[in-house]
XYZ file of C-alpha atoms in Angstrom:
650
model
C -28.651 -40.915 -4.420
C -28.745 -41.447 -7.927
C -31.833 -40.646 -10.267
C -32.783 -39.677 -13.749
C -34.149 -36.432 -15.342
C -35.473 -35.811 -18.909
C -32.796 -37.296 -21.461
C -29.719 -37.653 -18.291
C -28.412 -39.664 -14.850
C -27.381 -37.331 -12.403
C -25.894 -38.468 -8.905
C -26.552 -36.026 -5.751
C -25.784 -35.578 -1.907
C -25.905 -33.355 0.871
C -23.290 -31.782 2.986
C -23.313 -29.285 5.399
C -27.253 -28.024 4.293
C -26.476 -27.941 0.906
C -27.567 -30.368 -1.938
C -24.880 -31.153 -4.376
C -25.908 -32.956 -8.342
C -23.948 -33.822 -11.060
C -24.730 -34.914 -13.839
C -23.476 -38.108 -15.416
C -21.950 -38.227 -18.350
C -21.959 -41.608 -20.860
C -17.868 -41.873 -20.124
C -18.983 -42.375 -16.404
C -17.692 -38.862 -15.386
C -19.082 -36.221 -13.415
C -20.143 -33.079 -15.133
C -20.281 -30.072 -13.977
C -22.029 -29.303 -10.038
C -25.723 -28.099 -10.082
C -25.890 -26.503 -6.331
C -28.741 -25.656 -4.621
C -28.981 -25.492 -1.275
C -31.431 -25.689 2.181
C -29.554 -23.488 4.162
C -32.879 -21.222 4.506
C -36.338 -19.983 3.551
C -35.727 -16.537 1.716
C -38.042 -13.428 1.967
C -40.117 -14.537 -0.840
C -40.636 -18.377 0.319
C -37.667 -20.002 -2.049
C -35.145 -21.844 -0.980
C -32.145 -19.598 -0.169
C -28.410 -19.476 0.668
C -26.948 -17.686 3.798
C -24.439 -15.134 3.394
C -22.914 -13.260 5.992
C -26.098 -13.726 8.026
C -28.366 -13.007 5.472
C -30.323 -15.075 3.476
C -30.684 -14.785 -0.237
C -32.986 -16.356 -2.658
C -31.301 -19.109 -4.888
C -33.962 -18.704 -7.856
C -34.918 -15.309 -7.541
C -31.250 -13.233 -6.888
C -30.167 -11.554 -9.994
C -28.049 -8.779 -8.471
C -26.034 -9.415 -5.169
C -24.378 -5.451 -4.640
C -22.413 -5.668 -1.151
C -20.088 -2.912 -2.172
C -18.049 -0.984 0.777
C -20.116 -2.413 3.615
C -16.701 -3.872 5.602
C -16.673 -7.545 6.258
C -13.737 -7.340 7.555
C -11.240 -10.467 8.478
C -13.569 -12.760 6.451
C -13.373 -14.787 3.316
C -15.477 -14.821 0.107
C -17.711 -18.482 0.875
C -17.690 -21.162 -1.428
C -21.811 -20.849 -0.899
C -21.580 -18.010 -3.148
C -21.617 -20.195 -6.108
C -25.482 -21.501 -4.943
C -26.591 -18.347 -6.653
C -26.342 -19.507 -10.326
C -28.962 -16.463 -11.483
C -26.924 -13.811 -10.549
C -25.873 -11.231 -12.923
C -24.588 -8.432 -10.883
C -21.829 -9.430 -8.173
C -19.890 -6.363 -6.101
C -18.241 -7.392 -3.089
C -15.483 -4.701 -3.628
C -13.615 -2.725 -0.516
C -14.697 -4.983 1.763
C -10.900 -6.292 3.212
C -11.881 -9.893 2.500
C -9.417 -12.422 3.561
C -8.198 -15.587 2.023
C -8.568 -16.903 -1.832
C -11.238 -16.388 -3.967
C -13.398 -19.748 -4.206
C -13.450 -21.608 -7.465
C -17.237 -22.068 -6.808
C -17.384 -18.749 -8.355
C -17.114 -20.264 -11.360
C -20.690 -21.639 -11.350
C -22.403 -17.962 -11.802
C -21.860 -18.785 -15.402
C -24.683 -15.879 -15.765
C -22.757 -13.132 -14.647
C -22.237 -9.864 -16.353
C -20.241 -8.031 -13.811
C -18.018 -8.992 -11.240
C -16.502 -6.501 -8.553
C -13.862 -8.059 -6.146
C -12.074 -5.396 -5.921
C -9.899 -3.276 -2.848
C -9.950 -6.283 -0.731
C -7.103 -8.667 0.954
C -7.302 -11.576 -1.367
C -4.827 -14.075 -1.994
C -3.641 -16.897 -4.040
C -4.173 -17.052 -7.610
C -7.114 -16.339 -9.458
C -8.516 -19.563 -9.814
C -8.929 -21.168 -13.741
C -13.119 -21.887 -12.867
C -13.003 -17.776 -13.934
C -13.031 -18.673 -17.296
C -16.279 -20.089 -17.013
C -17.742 -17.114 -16.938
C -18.245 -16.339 -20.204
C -20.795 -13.633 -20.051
C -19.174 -11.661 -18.131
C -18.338 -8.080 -19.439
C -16.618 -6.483 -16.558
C -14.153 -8.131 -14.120
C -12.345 -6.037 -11.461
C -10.005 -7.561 -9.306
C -7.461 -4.578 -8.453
C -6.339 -3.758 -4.873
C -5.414 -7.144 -3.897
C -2.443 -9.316 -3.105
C -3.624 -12.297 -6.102
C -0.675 -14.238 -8.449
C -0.900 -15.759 -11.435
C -3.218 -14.830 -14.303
C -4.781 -18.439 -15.740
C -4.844 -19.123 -19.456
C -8.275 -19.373 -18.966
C -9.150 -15.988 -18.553
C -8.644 -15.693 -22.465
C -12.130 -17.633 -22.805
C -13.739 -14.517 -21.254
C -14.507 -13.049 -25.365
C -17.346 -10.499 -24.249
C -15.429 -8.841 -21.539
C -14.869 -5.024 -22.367
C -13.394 -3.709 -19.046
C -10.814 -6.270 -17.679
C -9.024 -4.630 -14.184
C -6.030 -6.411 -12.277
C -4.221 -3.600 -10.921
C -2.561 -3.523 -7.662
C -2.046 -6.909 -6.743
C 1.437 -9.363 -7.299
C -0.126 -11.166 -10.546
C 3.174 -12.651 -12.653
C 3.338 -12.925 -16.539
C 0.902 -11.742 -19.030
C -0.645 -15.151 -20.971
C -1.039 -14.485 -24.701
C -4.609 -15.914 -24.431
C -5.006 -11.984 -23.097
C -5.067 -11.163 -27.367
C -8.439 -13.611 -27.657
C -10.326 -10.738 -25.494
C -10.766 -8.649 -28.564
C -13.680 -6.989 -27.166
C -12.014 -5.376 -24.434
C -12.190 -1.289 -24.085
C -10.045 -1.658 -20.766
C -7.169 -3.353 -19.942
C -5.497 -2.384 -16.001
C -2.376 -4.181 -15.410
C -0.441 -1.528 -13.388
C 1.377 -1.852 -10.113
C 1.942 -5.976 -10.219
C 5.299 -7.727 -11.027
C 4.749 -8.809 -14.227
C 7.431 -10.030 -15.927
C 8.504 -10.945 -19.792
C 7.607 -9.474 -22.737
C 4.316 -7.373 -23.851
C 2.801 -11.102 -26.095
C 2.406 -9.409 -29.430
C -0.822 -10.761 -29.004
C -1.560 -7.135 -27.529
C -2.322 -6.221 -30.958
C -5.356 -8.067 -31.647
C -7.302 -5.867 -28.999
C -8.329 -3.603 -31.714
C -10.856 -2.081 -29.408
C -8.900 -1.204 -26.077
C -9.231 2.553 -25.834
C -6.977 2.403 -22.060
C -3.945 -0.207 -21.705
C -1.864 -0.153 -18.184
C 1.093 -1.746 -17.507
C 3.147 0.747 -15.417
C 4.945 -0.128 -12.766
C 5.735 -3.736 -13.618
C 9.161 -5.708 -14.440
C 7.835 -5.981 -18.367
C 10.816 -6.213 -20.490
C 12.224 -6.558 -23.884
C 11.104 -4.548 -26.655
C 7.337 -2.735 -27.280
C 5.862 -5.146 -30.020
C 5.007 -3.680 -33.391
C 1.299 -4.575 -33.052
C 0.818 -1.847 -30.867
C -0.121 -0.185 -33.610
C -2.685 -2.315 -34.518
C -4.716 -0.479 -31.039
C -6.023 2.293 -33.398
C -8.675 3.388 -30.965
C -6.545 3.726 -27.938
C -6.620 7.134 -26.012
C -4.416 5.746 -23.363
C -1.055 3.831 -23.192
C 0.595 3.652 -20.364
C 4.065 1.746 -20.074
C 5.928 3.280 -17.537
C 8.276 2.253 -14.729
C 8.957 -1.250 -16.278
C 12.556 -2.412 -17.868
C 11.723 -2.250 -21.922
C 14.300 -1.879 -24.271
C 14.948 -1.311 -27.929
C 13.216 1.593 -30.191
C 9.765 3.034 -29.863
C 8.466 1.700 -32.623
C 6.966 4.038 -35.907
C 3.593 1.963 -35.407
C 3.385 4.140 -32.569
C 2.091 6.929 -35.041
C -1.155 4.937 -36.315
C -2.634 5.514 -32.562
C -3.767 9.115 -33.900
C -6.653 8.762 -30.719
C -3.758 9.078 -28.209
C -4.485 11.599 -25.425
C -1.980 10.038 -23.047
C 1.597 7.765 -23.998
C 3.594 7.628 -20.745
C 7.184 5.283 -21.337
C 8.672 6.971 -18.544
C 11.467 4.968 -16.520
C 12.611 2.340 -18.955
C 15.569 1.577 -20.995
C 14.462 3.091 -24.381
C 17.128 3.501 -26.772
C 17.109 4.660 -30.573
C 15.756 8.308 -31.500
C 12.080 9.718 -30.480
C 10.001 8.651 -34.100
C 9.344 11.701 -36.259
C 5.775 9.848 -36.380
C 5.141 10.621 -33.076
C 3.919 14.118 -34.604
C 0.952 12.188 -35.772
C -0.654 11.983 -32.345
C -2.177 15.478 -32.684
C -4.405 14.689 -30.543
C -1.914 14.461 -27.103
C -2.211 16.010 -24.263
C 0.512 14.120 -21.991
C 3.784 13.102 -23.584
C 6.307 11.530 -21.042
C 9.179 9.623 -22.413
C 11.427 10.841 -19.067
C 13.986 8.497 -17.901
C 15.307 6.369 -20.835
C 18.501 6.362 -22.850
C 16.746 7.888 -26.271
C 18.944 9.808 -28.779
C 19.426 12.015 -31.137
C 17.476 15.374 -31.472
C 14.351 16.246 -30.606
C 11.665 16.151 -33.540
C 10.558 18.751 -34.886
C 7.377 17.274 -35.532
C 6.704 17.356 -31.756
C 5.672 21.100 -33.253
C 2.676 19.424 -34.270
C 1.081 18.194 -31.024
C -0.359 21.929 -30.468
C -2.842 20.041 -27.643
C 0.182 19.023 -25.373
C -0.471 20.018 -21.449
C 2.865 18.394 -20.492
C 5.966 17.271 -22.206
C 8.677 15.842 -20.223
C 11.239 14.107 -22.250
C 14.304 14.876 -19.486
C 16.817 12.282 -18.178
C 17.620 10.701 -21.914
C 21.142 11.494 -23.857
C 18.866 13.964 -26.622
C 21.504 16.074 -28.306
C 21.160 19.164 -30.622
C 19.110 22.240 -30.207
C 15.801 22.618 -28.921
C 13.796 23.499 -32.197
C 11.500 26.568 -32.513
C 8.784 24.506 -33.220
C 8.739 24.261 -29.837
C 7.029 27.317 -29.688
C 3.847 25.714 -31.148
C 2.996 24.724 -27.867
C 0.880 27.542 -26.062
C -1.214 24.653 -24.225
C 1.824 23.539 -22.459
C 1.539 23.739 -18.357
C 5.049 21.610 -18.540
C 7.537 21.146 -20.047
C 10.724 19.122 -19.121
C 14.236 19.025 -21.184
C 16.205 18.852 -18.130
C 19.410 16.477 -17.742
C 20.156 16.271 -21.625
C 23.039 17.235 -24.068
C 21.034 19.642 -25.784
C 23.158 22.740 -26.652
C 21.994 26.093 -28.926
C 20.418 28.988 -27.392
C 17.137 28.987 -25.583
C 14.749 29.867 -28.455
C 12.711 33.386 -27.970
C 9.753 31.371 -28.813
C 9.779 30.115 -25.314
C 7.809 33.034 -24.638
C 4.860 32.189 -26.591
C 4.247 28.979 -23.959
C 2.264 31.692 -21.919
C 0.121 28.983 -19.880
C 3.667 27.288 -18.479
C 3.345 26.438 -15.052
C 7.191 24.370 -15.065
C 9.895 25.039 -17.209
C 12.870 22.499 -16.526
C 15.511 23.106 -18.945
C 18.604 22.718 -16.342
C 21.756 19.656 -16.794
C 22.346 20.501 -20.509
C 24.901 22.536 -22.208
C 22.701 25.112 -23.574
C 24.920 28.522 -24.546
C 23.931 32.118 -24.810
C 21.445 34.321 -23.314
C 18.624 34.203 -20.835
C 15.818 35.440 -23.747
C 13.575 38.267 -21.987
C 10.572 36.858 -23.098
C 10.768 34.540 -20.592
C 9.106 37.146 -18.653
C 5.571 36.793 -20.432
C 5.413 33.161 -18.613
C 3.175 34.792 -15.944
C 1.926 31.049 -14.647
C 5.141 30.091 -14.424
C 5.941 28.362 -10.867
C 9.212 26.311 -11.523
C 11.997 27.644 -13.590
C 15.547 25.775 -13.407
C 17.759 26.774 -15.792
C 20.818 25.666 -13.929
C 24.234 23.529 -15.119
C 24.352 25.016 -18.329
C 27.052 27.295 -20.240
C 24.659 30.431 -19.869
C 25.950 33.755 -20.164
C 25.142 37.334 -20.287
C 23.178 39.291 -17.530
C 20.133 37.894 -15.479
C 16.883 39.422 -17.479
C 14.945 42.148 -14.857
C 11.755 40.341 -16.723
C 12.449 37.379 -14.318
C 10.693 40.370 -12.037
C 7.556 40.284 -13.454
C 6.853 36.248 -12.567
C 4.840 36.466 -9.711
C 3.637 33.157 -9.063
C 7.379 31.815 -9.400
C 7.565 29.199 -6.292
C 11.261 27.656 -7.495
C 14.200 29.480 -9.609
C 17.587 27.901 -10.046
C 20.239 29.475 -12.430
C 23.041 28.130 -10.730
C 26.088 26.431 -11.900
C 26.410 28.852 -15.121
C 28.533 31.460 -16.266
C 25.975 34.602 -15.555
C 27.582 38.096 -15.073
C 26.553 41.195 -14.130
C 24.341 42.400 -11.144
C 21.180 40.391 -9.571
C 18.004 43.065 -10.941
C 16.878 44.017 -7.988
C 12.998 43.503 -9.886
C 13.791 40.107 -8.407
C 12.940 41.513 -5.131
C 9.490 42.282 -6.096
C 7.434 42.119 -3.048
C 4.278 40.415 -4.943
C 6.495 37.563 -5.411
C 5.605 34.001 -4.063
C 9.164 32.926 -4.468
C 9.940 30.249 -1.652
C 13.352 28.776 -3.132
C 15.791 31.068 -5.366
C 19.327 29.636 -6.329
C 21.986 32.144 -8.117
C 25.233 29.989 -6.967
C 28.688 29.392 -8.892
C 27.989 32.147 -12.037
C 30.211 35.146 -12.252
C 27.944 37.928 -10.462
C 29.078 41.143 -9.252
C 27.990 44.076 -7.412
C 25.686 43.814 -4.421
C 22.657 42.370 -3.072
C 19.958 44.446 -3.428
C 17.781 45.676 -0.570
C 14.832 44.717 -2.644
C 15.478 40.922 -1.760
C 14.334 41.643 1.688
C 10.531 41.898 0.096
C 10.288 38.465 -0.583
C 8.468 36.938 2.271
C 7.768 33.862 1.162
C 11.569 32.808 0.891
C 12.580 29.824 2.432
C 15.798 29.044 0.749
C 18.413 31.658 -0.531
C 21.907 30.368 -2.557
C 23.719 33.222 -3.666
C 27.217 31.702 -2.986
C 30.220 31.313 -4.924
C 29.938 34.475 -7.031
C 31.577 38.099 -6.955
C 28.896 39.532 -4.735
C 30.567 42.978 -3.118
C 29.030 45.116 -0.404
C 27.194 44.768 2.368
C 24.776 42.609 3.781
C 21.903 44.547 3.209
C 19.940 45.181 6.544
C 16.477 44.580 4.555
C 17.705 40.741 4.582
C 16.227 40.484 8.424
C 12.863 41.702 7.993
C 11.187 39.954 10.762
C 8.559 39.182 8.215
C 10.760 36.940 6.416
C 10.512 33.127 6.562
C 14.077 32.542 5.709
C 15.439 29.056 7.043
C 18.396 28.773 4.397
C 20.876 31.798 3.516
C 24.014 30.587 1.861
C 26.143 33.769 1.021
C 29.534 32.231 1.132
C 32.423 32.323 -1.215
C 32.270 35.832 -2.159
C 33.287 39.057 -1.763
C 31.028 40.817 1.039
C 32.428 43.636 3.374
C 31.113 45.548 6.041
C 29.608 43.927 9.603
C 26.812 41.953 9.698
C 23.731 43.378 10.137
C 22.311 42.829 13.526
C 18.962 42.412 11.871
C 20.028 39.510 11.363
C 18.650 37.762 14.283
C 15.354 38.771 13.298
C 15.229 36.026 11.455
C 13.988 33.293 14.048
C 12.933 30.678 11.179
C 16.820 30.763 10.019
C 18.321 27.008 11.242
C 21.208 27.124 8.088
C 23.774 30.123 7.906
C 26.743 30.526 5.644
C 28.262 33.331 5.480
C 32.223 31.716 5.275
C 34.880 33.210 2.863
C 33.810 36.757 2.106
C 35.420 39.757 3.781
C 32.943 40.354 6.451
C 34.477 42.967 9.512
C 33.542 44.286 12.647
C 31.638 42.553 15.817
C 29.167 39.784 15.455
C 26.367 41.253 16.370
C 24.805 39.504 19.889
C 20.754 39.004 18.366
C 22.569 35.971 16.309
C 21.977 34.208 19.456
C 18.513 34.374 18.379
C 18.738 32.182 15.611
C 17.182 28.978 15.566
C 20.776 27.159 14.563
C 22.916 23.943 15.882
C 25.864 25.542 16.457
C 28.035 22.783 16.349
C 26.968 21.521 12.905
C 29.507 22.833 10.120
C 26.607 22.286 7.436
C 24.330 24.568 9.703
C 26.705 27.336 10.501
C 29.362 28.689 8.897
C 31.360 32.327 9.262
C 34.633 30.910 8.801
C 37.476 32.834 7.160
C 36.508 36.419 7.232
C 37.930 38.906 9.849
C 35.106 39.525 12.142
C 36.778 40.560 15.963
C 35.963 39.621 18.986
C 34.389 39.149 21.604
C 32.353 36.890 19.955
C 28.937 36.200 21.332
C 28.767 33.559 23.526
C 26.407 30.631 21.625
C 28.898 30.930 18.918
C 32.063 32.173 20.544
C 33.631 27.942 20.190
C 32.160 28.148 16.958
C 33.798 31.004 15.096
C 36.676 29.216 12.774
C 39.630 30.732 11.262
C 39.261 34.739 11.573
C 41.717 37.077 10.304
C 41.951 39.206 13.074
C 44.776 41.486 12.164
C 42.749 44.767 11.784
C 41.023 44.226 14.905
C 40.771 46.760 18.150
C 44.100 46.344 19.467
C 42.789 46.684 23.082
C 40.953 43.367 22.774
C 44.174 42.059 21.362
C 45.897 42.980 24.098
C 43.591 42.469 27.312
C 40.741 41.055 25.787
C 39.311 39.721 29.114
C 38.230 43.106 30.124
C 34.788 44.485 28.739
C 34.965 48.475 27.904
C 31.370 48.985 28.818
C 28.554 47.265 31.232
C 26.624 45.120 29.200
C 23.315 42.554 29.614
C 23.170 39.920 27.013
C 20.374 38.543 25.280
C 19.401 35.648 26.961
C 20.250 31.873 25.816
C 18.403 30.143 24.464
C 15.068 32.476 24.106
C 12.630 31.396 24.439
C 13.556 28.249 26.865
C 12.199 25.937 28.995
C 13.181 25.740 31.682
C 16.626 26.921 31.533
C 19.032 29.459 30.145
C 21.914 31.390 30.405
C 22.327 35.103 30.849
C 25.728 36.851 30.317
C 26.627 39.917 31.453
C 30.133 42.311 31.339
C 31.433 44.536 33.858
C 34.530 47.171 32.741
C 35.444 47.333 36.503
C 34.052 46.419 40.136
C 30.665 46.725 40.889
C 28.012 46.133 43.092
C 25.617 44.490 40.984
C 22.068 43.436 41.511
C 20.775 41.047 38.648
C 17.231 40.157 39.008
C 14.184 39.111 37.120
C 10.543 40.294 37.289
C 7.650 39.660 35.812
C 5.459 41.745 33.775
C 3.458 43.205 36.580
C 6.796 44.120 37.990
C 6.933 41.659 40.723
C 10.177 40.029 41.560
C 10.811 36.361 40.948
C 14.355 35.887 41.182
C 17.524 37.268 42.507
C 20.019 35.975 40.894
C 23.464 38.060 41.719
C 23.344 40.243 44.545
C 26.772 42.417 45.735
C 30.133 43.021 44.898
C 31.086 41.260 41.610
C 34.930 41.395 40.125
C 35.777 42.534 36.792
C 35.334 40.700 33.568
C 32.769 38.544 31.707
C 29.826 36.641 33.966
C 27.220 34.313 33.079
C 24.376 33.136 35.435
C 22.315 30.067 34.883
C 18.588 30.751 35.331
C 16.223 27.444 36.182
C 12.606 28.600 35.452
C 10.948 25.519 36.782
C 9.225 27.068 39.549
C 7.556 29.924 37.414
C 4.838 30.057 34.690
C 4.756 30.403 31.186
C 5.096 33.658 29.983
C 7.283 36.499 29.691
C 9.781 37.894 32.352
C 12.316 40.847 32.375
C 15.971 40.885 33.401
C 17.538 43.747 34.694
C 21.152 44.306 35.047
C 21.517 47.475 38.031
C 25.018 49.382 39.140
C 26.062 52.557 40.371
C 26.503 53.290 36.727
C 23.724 51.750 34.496
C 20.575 49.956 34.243
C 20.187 47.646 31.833
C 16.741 45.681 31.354
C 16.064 42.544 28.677
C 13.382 40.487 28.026
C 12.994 36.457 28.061
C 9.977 34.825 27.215
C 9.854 30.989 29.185
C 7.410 28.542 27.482
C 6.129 25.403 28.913
């Protein structure tokens, strides 16, 4: 059909319900579509559009808010462009399928569009930039490429988000939005440069474009962003300095270049961002010292600058800091002494200072950092004793001073038993004396390193409190005598033991059988080169490795299959399901009656009954036919009565 209207030609037709006009322009082209549409008779007697069963006034729908209500497996319908009057569009975390439709470019009235955490695809089609009212646009959480030029005609947008989704290359018509407060590029694979046209978004107070394949080097008009609070760069592949221009952005809260290839020194300017609270350049190839001007940023909550090639000391100023919760140095070339200042940073929650080459002493007043939860102090060049202040840290979760050159004797204050400590590493430093018992307080211990030292003694007995959580003791590679304690196998968390190298004598006690430990795995179990005797128990007795047995009982050197005394083993494994083995020794003939009972005393199984030779027995138990629960063996001769308990669990 073609007609006329006041002062214009305009050609129309129907398809599928809907009525479809253009206009016609003096060239004999088509402008752009007027659509209206038949599909139904809204509440209030207008002709409406159906959408997803629903039917929605064409004239009289302003505000269209479908947010979160899960049309799942569905696609966005090209209907939606009927609604010309809308203002307000949210059809976010709905899972919608398939590309958005270019008919969304006829809601040329729109303020705010939400299209966000859904499944949509393609690329975001150019008809966006029709929508020149709008002044929010989220399209984050979704799997859309390619940004159009056309999105740089959007001038009153102020909060612009694309994160999440695959979009490539950043178009410089992104510097004509120069109204924007919010900027959300994170998490795509953008790649190229940052456009220099960055800089004419004088107004952005948030920018984020982490986690992206950005590279070259951060332009120079960065600066320009005097109102920005947040910059966030990481986890991309930029190069080159960090520019001065860095220090205009005195509004900074946040600047995160983490995970690039930054080279050059940290900018002295950078103390002009007083107003910081996270600074994390982690994870580059900077330079040079550390500022001292980073003395001025006395609002810092974290400061990691670790995995770089900084050199020099770690300045005093450093000790302006008292906000700090973290602070990060690690894996450097710093050297100097750790400054007694450190002690003033009393809110420190992590303090990574290890992979340097820093010299000297532990200071003491690293024992006012009463927050402090991670200390690693490890591969460095420190010397001089361990500081009993380390004591006083009670909500210390993580110490490692390993791989230094730390003499003296562990405090036992580190054995405080208000201490939280679930990982402590003392390994390769010169230590000497013994272990104190006090180490058995700490509860909480999961992992204990105290190898390759000068550690002398015993094995203190306190180490198996069977209130300990120990899974890891490493206490190889020094200098420990005496037996080990049969306590030990109190420890029925323990699944790594390494006790190879020291001087250890005496019997293996049998309750090691009760450890939680794969034998046959070198890296779980180790006793190796010490000169513990047999018999050895029987989970470990192929397991044993090189023993210097030379100041052994001779009668077990001589005739070691003969026991000297009748003897019921602990069951193994206990507890089991449904089978184990239980060992038992006889000095001479017997008649022996091996049998297990219950706990009511009722007898369940016979398993040996009459005259047994001689020597070393075991008896395989199948529990198949019993309950869960626990059961008692009992060994009987002429001589003895021996009783142990086994606990089957199903």
């Amino acid at each position: 059909m073609i007609g006329k209207g006041p002062g214009y030609i305009f050609i129309a037709w129907t398809e599928n319900g809907s009525v479809y006009a253009h206009c016609l322009r003096e060239d004999g082209t088509l402008g752009a579509p007027d659509v209206s549409s038949s599909d139904c008779t809204a509440d209030d007697g207008t002709d409406g559009v159906e959408l997803w069963g629903e039917c929605y006034s064409i004239e009289n729908t302003d505000t269209l808010d479908l947010h979160g209500i899960g049309f799942f497996e569905t696609g966005i319908p090209p209907e939606i462009g009927n609604l010309t009057n809308l203002t307000y569009l949210d059809l976010g975390e709905n899972w919608f399928e398939g590309e958005i439709p270019p008919e969304i470019g006829n809601l040329t009235n729109l303020n705010y569009l939400n299209l966000g955490n859904n499944g949509l695809t393609g690329e975001i089609p150019s008809e966006i930039g029709n929508l020149t009212n709008l002044t929010y646009l989220d399209l984050e959480w979704n799997e859309l490429t390619g940004i159009p030029p056309e999105i740089g005609n959007l001038t009153n947008l102020a909060y612009l988000s694309l994160g999440n989704n695959e979009l490539t290359g950043i178009p410089p018509e992104i510097g004509n939005l120069t109204n924007l407060n919010f900027l959300g590029l994170w998490e795509n694979i953008l790649t190229g440069s940052i456009p220099s046209e960055i800089g004419n978004l004088t107004n952005l107070t948030h920018l984020y474009l982490s986690s992206n394949e950005l590279t070259g080097e951060i332009p120079p008009e960065i600066g320009n962003l005097t109102n920005l609070m947040d910059l966030s760069l990481g986890y991309n592949q930029l190069t080159g300095d960090i520019p001065s221009e860095i220090g205009y952005l005195t509004n900074l809260t946040g600047l995160y270049l983490y995970n690039n290839q930054l080279t050059g020194e940290i900018p002295p300017e950078i103390g002009n961002l007083t107003n910081l609270t996270g600074l994390y350049l982690y994870n580059n190839q900077l330079t040079g010292e550390i500022p001292p001007e980073i003395g001025n940023l006395t609002n810092l909550t974290g400061l990691s600058l670790s995995g770089n090639q900084l050199t020099g000391e770690i300045s005093s100023e450093i000790g302006n800091l008292t906000n700090l919760n973290h602070l990060s140095l690690g894996y450097n070339q710093l050297t100097g002494e750790i400054s007694s200042e450190i002690g003033n940073l009393t809110d420190l929650m992590d303090l990574n200072l290890g992979e340097n080459q820093l010299t000297g002493e532990i200071p003491s007043e690293i024992g006012n950092l009463n927050n402090l939860g991670t200390l690693l102090l490890n591969d460095n060049h420190l010397t001089g004793s361990i500081p009993p202040e380390i004591g006083n840290l009670y909500m210390l979760d993580e110490l490692n001073l390993s791989n230094n050159q730390l003499t003296g004797e562990i405090p036992s204050e580190m054995g405080n038993d208000a201490s939280m400590l679930h990982w402590m590493n003392l390994s390769s430093n010169e230590l000497t004396g013994e272990i104190p018992p006090e180490i058995g307080n700490l509860y909480y211990l999961d992992d204990l390193n105290l190898s390759n030292n000068q550690l002398t003694g015993e094995i203190p007995s306190e180490m198996g409190n069977d209130a300990s959580n120990l899974m890891i003791l490493n206490l190889s590679n020094n200098q420990l005598t005496g037996s080990i304690p049969p306590e030990i196998g109190n420890l029925d968390g323990l699944d790594n033991l390494n006790l190879s190298n020291n001087q250890l004598t005496g019997e293996i006690p049998e309750s090691i059988c009760n450890l939680n430990i794969d034998w046959s795995l070198d890296n779980r179990f180790n006793i190796s080169n010490n000169q513990l005797c047999p018999p050895y128990p029987f989970c470990i007795e192929d397991y044993v490795g090189e023993q210097d047995t030379t100041n052994c009982d001779q009668v077990y050197i001589i005739d070691g299959t003969l026991p000297i005394c009748y003897t019921l083993h602990n069951a193994y494994p206990n507890p089991f399901n449904p089978v184990t083995t239980i060992r038992f020794d006889l000095p001479e003939d017997a008649d022996v009656q091996l049998l297990v009972y219950d706990v009511l005393g009722r007898e369940v199984a016979e398993l040996v009954s009459g005259r047994v030779l001689s020597g070393f027995h075991e008896v395989i138990w199948d529990a198949s036919d019993v309950s869960s629960g626990i059961y008692l063996c009992q060994l009987t001769t002429l001589n003895s009565v021996i009783t142990n308990k086994m606990v089957v669990v199903k």
